[in-house]
Amino acid sequence: MSYSFVQTSSSRGGSGISSRLSSGGPQVAHRAASVHGGHGGSGISASSTRMVSSGFSSGGGFSSGGGFSSGGGFGSGFGGGYGGGYGGSFGGGFGCGFGGGSGGADILLTGNEKQTMQNLNDRLANYLDKVRVLEESNTDLEHKIREWYEKQAAQPGSIGGRDYSHYYKIIEELRDKIFAATNDNAKTVLEIDNARLAADDFRLKFENEQALRQSVEADINGLRRVLDELTLARTDLEMQIESLKEELAYLKKNHEEEMGELGNQVSGQISVEMDAAPGVDLNKVLNEMRDQYEQLTEKNRKDAETWYFTQSEQLQSEVKTNVEQVQTSKTEITELRRTVQGLEIELQSQLSMKAGLEANLSEIECRYANQLVQMQSVISSLEAQLADLRSDMERQNHEYKVLMDIKTHLEQEISMYRQLIEGHDAQITVGGSGGKGGSGTSTTTKITTTKEERRF
């Protein structure tokens, strides 16, 4: 967008100055009146200023100042940002005013020029107020951002204006508790492993002792069968002895009966033979036979007694040995039974301890799982707050950059308007000097300022 400022100075019977501000482009045209005071006081001429606005709205602020004849100039000027460049303070925008001199004549405004100038004055005032408010907001935001950065630099443990340092101690305590619980868990697992190994060892010992017990019971059953066989053999031998005794008694009885019969027969024969011729000596023969039978009987008796005593001694020795073995086996079985009972009791205690440790381990795991879930929720909330703070910081930073861009654009526009006003002031000065001469010459000065379009 380009602006051209044309200043025309003329003199007719007195000093009169007319100014015209024109802008290219088929836009809305505002016709503003400019009042100039004559130098010699002979007359005041009012000429109109035609201002064409192309997409740019400006507020207005008409301030009074002296006319050219009384040595005044532009009454109001740039405020705030330029620190009184033209007498005022620039509070965030652009402001200027055309002043009329009081040379003793009346000010004449024709048509709608007064209303147009009033509208321009109001628009310029609104624009200045808007720029002032934006600069105040920008200053406030800069102050807040500076305080925030100073606070962040002073408090390294705080994030987004919030102090999270008291959470560090809680986090450290929870970390220590987790570490201690991990150690306790490892110790518990180690104890469980030791108990499991001990239980396996006791199980192996129990199985070995049970196998030994079964073998001893098998031996005992075998010895019982042997004992039964020996008892049967003893009973058989006793029966044989009884039968032999009965047979011996029967033989003795038969022998006595036979001896009695033979004696009777011999006595009868003797009485018969006394009458007969002498024969064989039967008594001698009987005595010999008796001796032979007695010797045979004694031999059989001695042999039977010897065999009986020998078998009895063998059986007694075997029975004694077997009884000793049975007693030893019973003692061993009793000791093994006591050992097995002790091992079973110890196994039950180990199993109960294992069940208690497993229940304790499950409880500890559940408790610390709940604590971990709570810590994860706290961490998630803190991360969400941190993300919100970061997004807020980015938004404020973006707004700050936008405001800085607006400020830069406004400063550039203010600089442009300043150049326009300075050019206008120079043209007015040139026109005023021409009016003093009272000549009919006309001077036209054209100042062109080019400004690129900017996007807000």
C-alpha atoms as one frame of an Amber mdcrd trajectory, in Angstrom:
protein
   0.000   0.000   0.000   1.396   3.419  -0.912   0.509   6.787   0.424   1.218
  10.108  -1.240   1.114  13.348   0.594   0.706  16.491  -1.552   1.073  19.892
  -0.027  -0.113  22.909  -2.042   0.638  26.402  -0.922  -0.942  29.489  -2.404
  -1.328  33.144  -1.550  -4.184  35.385  -2.327  -4.331  38.704  -0.579  -3.036
  36.985   2.571  -1.295  33.833   3.592  -3.404  30.698   3.033  -2.316  27.062
   3.138  -4.180  24.043   1.888  -3.109  20.461   2.450  -4.270  17.267   0.819
  -3.624  13.670   1.852  -4.454  11.186  -0.842  -4.226   7.430  -1.015  -4.328
   5.209  -4.058  -6.987   2.612  -4.595 -10.681   2.600  -4.972 -11.506   2.602
  -1.269 -13.701   4.605   1.056 -12.962   8.289   0.909 -13.079  10.595   3.904
 -12.993  14.289   3.380 -11.424  16.124   6.307 -11.174  19.860   6.744  -7.913
  21.563   7.551  -7.873  24.928   9.170  -4.944  27.263   8.700  -4.401  30.615
  10.255  -3.226  33.483   8.124   0.056  35.123   8.826  -0.861  38.700   8.480
  -4.275  38.398   9.972  -5.895  39.593   6.821  -7.950  36.485   6.306  -8.330
  32.761   6.945  -8.946  30.282   4.224 -10.209  26.760   4.839  -9.476  24.054
   2.364 -10.612  20.503   2.448  -8.378  17.476   2.818  -9.451  14.336   1.003
  -8.234  11.140   2.692  -8.797   7.800   1.069  -8.447   4.777   3.405  -7.437
   1.433   1.939  -8.084  -1.284   4.466  -6.598   0.704   7.327  -8.633   2.096
  10.179  -7.246   4.842  12.315  -8.676   6.490  15.359  -8.693  10.186  15.720
  -7.720  12.602  18.391  -8.044  16.261  17.540  -5.976  18.379  19.858  -5.620
  22.058  19.769  -2.421  23.836  19.062  -1.312  27.161  17.840  -1.666  28.261
  14.282   1.211  28.978  12.078   0.887  32.635  12.700   1.240  32.292  16.477
   4.193  29.928  16.366   2.351  26.765  17.344   2.560  23.606  15.336   1.108
  20.201  15.719  -0.490  20.163  19.126  -0.679  16.511  20.048   1.740  13.883
  18.937   3.112  10.501  19.626   2.727   9.284  23.177   4.106   6.584  25.384
   6.498   4.598  23.248   8.303   7.651  21.952   8.560   9.374  25.264   7.242
  12.756  24.147   8.625  12.961  20.633   6.068  15.602  19.776   5.096  16.701
  23.187   2.786  13.880  24.285   3.257  10.278  25.364   2.588   7.415  23.014
   0.456   4.891  24.863   0.551   2.157  22.312  -0.466   3.618  19.018  -0.423
   6.616  16.781  -1.959   9.976  17.384  -1.658  13.318  15.779  -3.678  16.473
  15.614  -3.836  19.443  13.390  -3.831  22.725  15.203  -5.315  25.948  14.027
  -3.765  29.297  14.731  -5.571  32.131  16.404  -4.697  35.015  14.206  -7.724
  36.984  15.190 -10.058  35.596  12.560 -12.850  33.014  12.783 -12.444  29.348
  11.762 -14.686  28.312   8.907 -15.670  24.677   8.220 -17.996  23.909   5.330
 -20.370  20.983   4.655 -19.768  17.601   6.360 -16.094  18.258   6.988 -16.630
  18.907  10.675 -18.501  15.622  11.165 -15.883  13.765   9.123 -13.081  15.222
  11.225 -14.968  14.272  14.386 -15.317  10.682  13.152 -11.651  10.532  12.307
 -10.829  11.975  15.705 -12.956   9.291  17.432 -11.433   6.481  15.383  -7.924
   7.701  16.150  -8.748   7.897  19.859 -10.164   4.350  19.829  -7.108   3.115
  18.007  -4.824   4.745  20.567  -6.836   3.232  23.427  -6.662  -0.209  21.842
  -2.897   0.059  21.336  -2.464   1.274  24.918  -4.496  -1.657  26.278  -2.505
  -4.133  24.170   0.801  -2.696  25.348  -0.342  -2.792  28.961  -1.382  -6.431
  28.512   1.924  -7.152  26.802   3.826  -5.499  29.656   1.817  -7.470  32.204
   2.505 -10.731  30.369   6.205  -9.896  30.114   6.268  -9.165  33.837   4.489
 -12.446  34.636   6.777 -14.434  32.329   9.841 -12.775  33.857   8.589 -13.550
  37.375   7.872 -17.133  36.351  11.366 -17.618  34.925  12.899 -15.986  38.013
  10.848 -18.264  40.229  11.926 -21.280  38.174  15.557 -20.205  38.435  15.217
 -19.644  42.201  13.359 -22.937  42.823  14.874 -25.787  40.822  12.487 -28.299
  42.431   9.333 -26.510  41.294   7.527 -27.066  37.999   4.970 -24.719  36.568
   4.809 -22.562  39.700   4.080 -25.561  41.936   6.498 -26.921  44.491   6.830
 -30.698  44.239   9.864 -30.920  46.520   7.813 -32.408  49.390   6.906 -35.313
  47.094  10.571 -36.225  46.703  10.807 -37.382  50.304   7.664 -39.505  49.892
   9.076 -40.958  46.668  12.382 -41.740  48.400  10.558 -43.392  51.320   8.438
 -45.445  48.922  11.569 -46.389  46.961  13.277 -47.466  50.214  10.189 -49.448
  51.209  10.104 -51.116  47.809  13.800 -51.961  48.086  13.316 -53.340  51.619
  10.265 -55.301  50.480  12.279 -56.643  47.549  15.000 -57.774  49.961  12.405
 -59.344  52.271  10.811 -61.021  49.280  14.196 -62.353  48.174  14.868 -63.610
  51.722  11.432 -65.212  51.834  12.006 -66.858  48.458  15.399 -68.075  49.697
  13.821 -69.484  52.853  11.128 -71.150  50.754  13.809 -72.659  48.521  15.734
 -73.850  51.572  12.555 -75.304  53.056  11.775 -76.956  49.724  15.287 -78.449
  49.568  15.027 -79.602  53.186  11.610 -81.112  52.455  13.046 -82.883  49.416
  15.938 -84.153  51.541  13.547 -85.377  54.231  11.379 -86.935  51.543  14.371
 -88.844  50.182  15.351 -89.923  53.686  11.770 -90.946  54.361  11.634 -92.951
  51.151  14.964 -94.625  52.005  13.807 -95.394  55.538  10.501 -96.652  54.199
  12.326 -98.933  51.756  14.570-100.116  54.619  11.506-100.669  56.772   9.857
-102.693  54.019  13.005-104.785  53.630  13.170-105.325  57.425   9.497-106.251
  57.475  10.156-108.677  54.619  13.070-110.160  56.609  10.848-110.369  59.681
   8.178-112.126  57.682  10.826-114.531  56.363  12.102-115.137  59.904   8.548
-115.685  61.049   8.127-118.308  58.368  11.421-119.885  59.449  10.256-119.736
  63.068   7.005-121.376  62.090   8.896-124.058  60.202  11.190-124.594  63.192
   8.182-124.752  65.485   6.591-127.303  63.200   9.848-129.284  63.076  10.125
-129.132  66.879   6.554-130.283  67.237   7.246-133.079  64.779  10.340-134.087
  66.700   8.450-133.977  69.992   5.788-136.139  68.446   8.442-138.489  67.160
  10.005-138.602  70.639   6.622-139.304  72.173   5.989-142.032  69.641   9.436
-143.467  70.306   8.783-143.348  74.041   5.473-145.066  73.524   7.122-147.592
  71.241   9.872-148.137  73.828   7.284-148.630  76.569   5.339-150.922  74.285
   8.537-152.843  73.493   9.385-153.071  77.179   5.899-154.275  77.941   6.047
-156.815  75.138   9.498-157.843  76.244   8.304-158.374  79.801   5.290-160.299
  78.583   7.461-162.387  76.320   9.936-162.911  79.157   7.067-163.951  81.433
   5.737-166.319  78.825   9.211-167.673  78.139   9.778-168.064  81.856   6.552
-169.962  82.190   7.409-172.059  79.197  10.916-172.704  80.469   9.629-173.653
  83.902   7.119-175.994  82.297   9.723-177.525  80.038  12.087-177.891  82.928
   9.567-179.803  84.806   9.016-181.934  81.772  12.641-182.335  81.011  13.453
-183.481  84.415  11.902-186.588  83.423  13.566-186.555  80.036  17.096-186.629
  78.932  19.165-183.484  79.587  19.050-180.998  76.704  20.109-177.382  75.877
  20.462-174.948  78.731  17.501-172.643  78.027  18.238-170.278  80.866  21.564
-169.550  79.429  20.049-169.015  76.036  17.363-166.756  77.509  19.933-164.841
  79.458  21.957-164.360  76.338  18.888-163.277  74.425  17.921-160.987  77.285
  21.377-159.502  77.296  21.260-158.992  73.564  17.826-157.359  73.720  18.886
-155.189  76.615  22.051-154.151  74.845  20.106-153.438  71.667  17.459-151.547
  73.607  20.078-149.556  75.519  21.887-148.760  72.314  18.682-147.644  70.631
  17.773-145.613  73.686  21.179-143.980  73.831  21.124-143.277  70.127  17.628
-141.814  70.387  18.594-139.723  73.409  21.759-138.521  71.713  19.870-137.603
  68.539  17.122-135.983  70.581  19.511-133.909  72.680  21.507-132.937  69.607
  18.411-131.860  67.732  17.084-130.115  70.834  20.324-128.205  71.314  20.369
-127.212  67.665  16.752-126.125  67.801  17.315-124.222  71.044  20.362-122.469
  69.619  18.466-121.632  66.449  15.441-120.473  68.434  17.680-118.371  70.683
  19.389-116.838  67.674  16.078-116.212  65.988  14.631-114.706  69.177  17.625
-112.394  69.453  17.226-111.423  65.818  13.509-110.880  66.356  14.202-108.683
  69.389  16.815-106.736  67.459  14.432-106.368  64.544  11.651-105.247  66.888
  13.974-102.687  68.451  15.035-101.429  65.043  11.429-101.322  63.875  10.464
 -99.331  66.974  13.319 -96.888  66.407  12.440 -96.609  62.719   8.785 -96.046
  63.600   9.784 -93.279  66.000  12.071 -91.763  63.364   9.317 -91.928  60.755
   6.858 -90.292  63.138   9.363 -87.532  63.907  10.014 -87.029  60.201   6.290
 -86.908  59.491   5.789 -84.333  62.244   8.694 -82.271  60.937   7.357 -82.615
  57.381   3.938 -81.384  58.508   5.551 -78.433  60.302   7.612 -77.623  57.205
   4.517 -77.845  55.001   2.556 -75.571  57.348   5.468 -73.118  57.459   5.672
 -73.234  53.665   1.928 -72.552  53.373   2.250 -69.633  55.804   5.216 -68.210
  53.907   3.384 -68.548  50.592   0.328 -66.791  52.049   2.575 -64.048  53.464
   4.305 -63.740  50.100   0.977 -63.442  48.288  -0.185 -60.794  50.753   3.063
 -58.829  50.351   2.819 -59.060  46.557  -0.796 -57.834  46.619   0.033 -54.984
  48.986   3.003 -53.780  46.984   1.081 -54.231  43.738  -1.590 -51.906  45.139
   1.101 -49.442  46.239   2.657 -49.579  42.779  -0.754 -48.924  41.207  -1.246
 -45.935  43.504   2.230 -44.632  42.685   1.557 -45.098  38.983  -1.674 -43.123
  39.329   0.164 -40.342  41.212   2.904 -40.314  38.573   0.297 -40.259  35.801
  -1.490 -37.321  37.436   1.814 -35.492  37.876   2.725 -36.174  34.258  -0.703
 -34.908  33.174  -0.202 -31.751  35.239   3.266 -31.342  33.765   1.865 -31.769
  30.246  -0.836 -29.184  31.022   1.808 -26.817  32.344   3.927 -27.331  29.255
   0.959 -26.750  26.965   0.056 -23.634  28.981   3.646 -22.423  28.706   3.658
 -23.050  24.974   0.326 -21.243  24.613   1.578 -18.269  26.633   4.815 -18.272
  24.670   2.821 -18.311  21.424   0.634 -15.462  22.670   3.738 -13.582  23.739
   5.259 -14.037  20.282   2.012 -12.918  18.657   1.924  -9.840  20.874   5.571
  -9.117  20.115   4.812  -9.400  16.405   1.857  -7.058  16.827   4.057  -4.672
  18.780   6.700  -4.802  16.032   4.060  -4.193  13.379   2.627  -1.314  15.380
   6.065   0.201  15.867   6.686  -0.046  12.147   3.352   1.628  11.436   4.099
   4.284  14.018   7.456   4.894  12.352   5.721   5.179   9.002   3.152   7.631
  10.372   5.923   9.562  12.023   7.670   9.882   8.679   4.379  10.956   7.106
   3.796  13.559   9.814   7.368  14.823   9.570   6.935  15.143   5.794   3.627
  16.914   6.321   5.218  19.250   8.847   8.007  20.037   6.403   5.508  20.788
   3.665   3.497  23.026   5.953   6.682  24.881   6.891   7.525  25.379   3.229
   3.969  26.583   2.522   4.083  29.000   5.452   7.289  30.629   4.254   5.732
  31.056   0.781   2.663  32.748   2.310   4.781  35.378   4.022   6.164  36.676
   0.733   2.706  37.516  -0.474   3.562  36.360  -3.964   1.287  34.353  -6.195
   3.675  31.430  -6.624   2.465  27.903  -5.996   4.716  25.146  -4.612   3.781
  21.468  -4.702   5.786  18.847  -2.779   5.023  15.124  -3.014   6.328  12.647
  -0.409   5.675   8.989  -1.129   6.084   6.236   1.482   5.795   2.608   0.499
   4.697   0.033   3.050   4.349  -3.693   2.522   1.211  -5.425   3.577   1.560
  -7.383   6.810  -0.566 -10.195   8.091  -1.639 -10.195  11.688
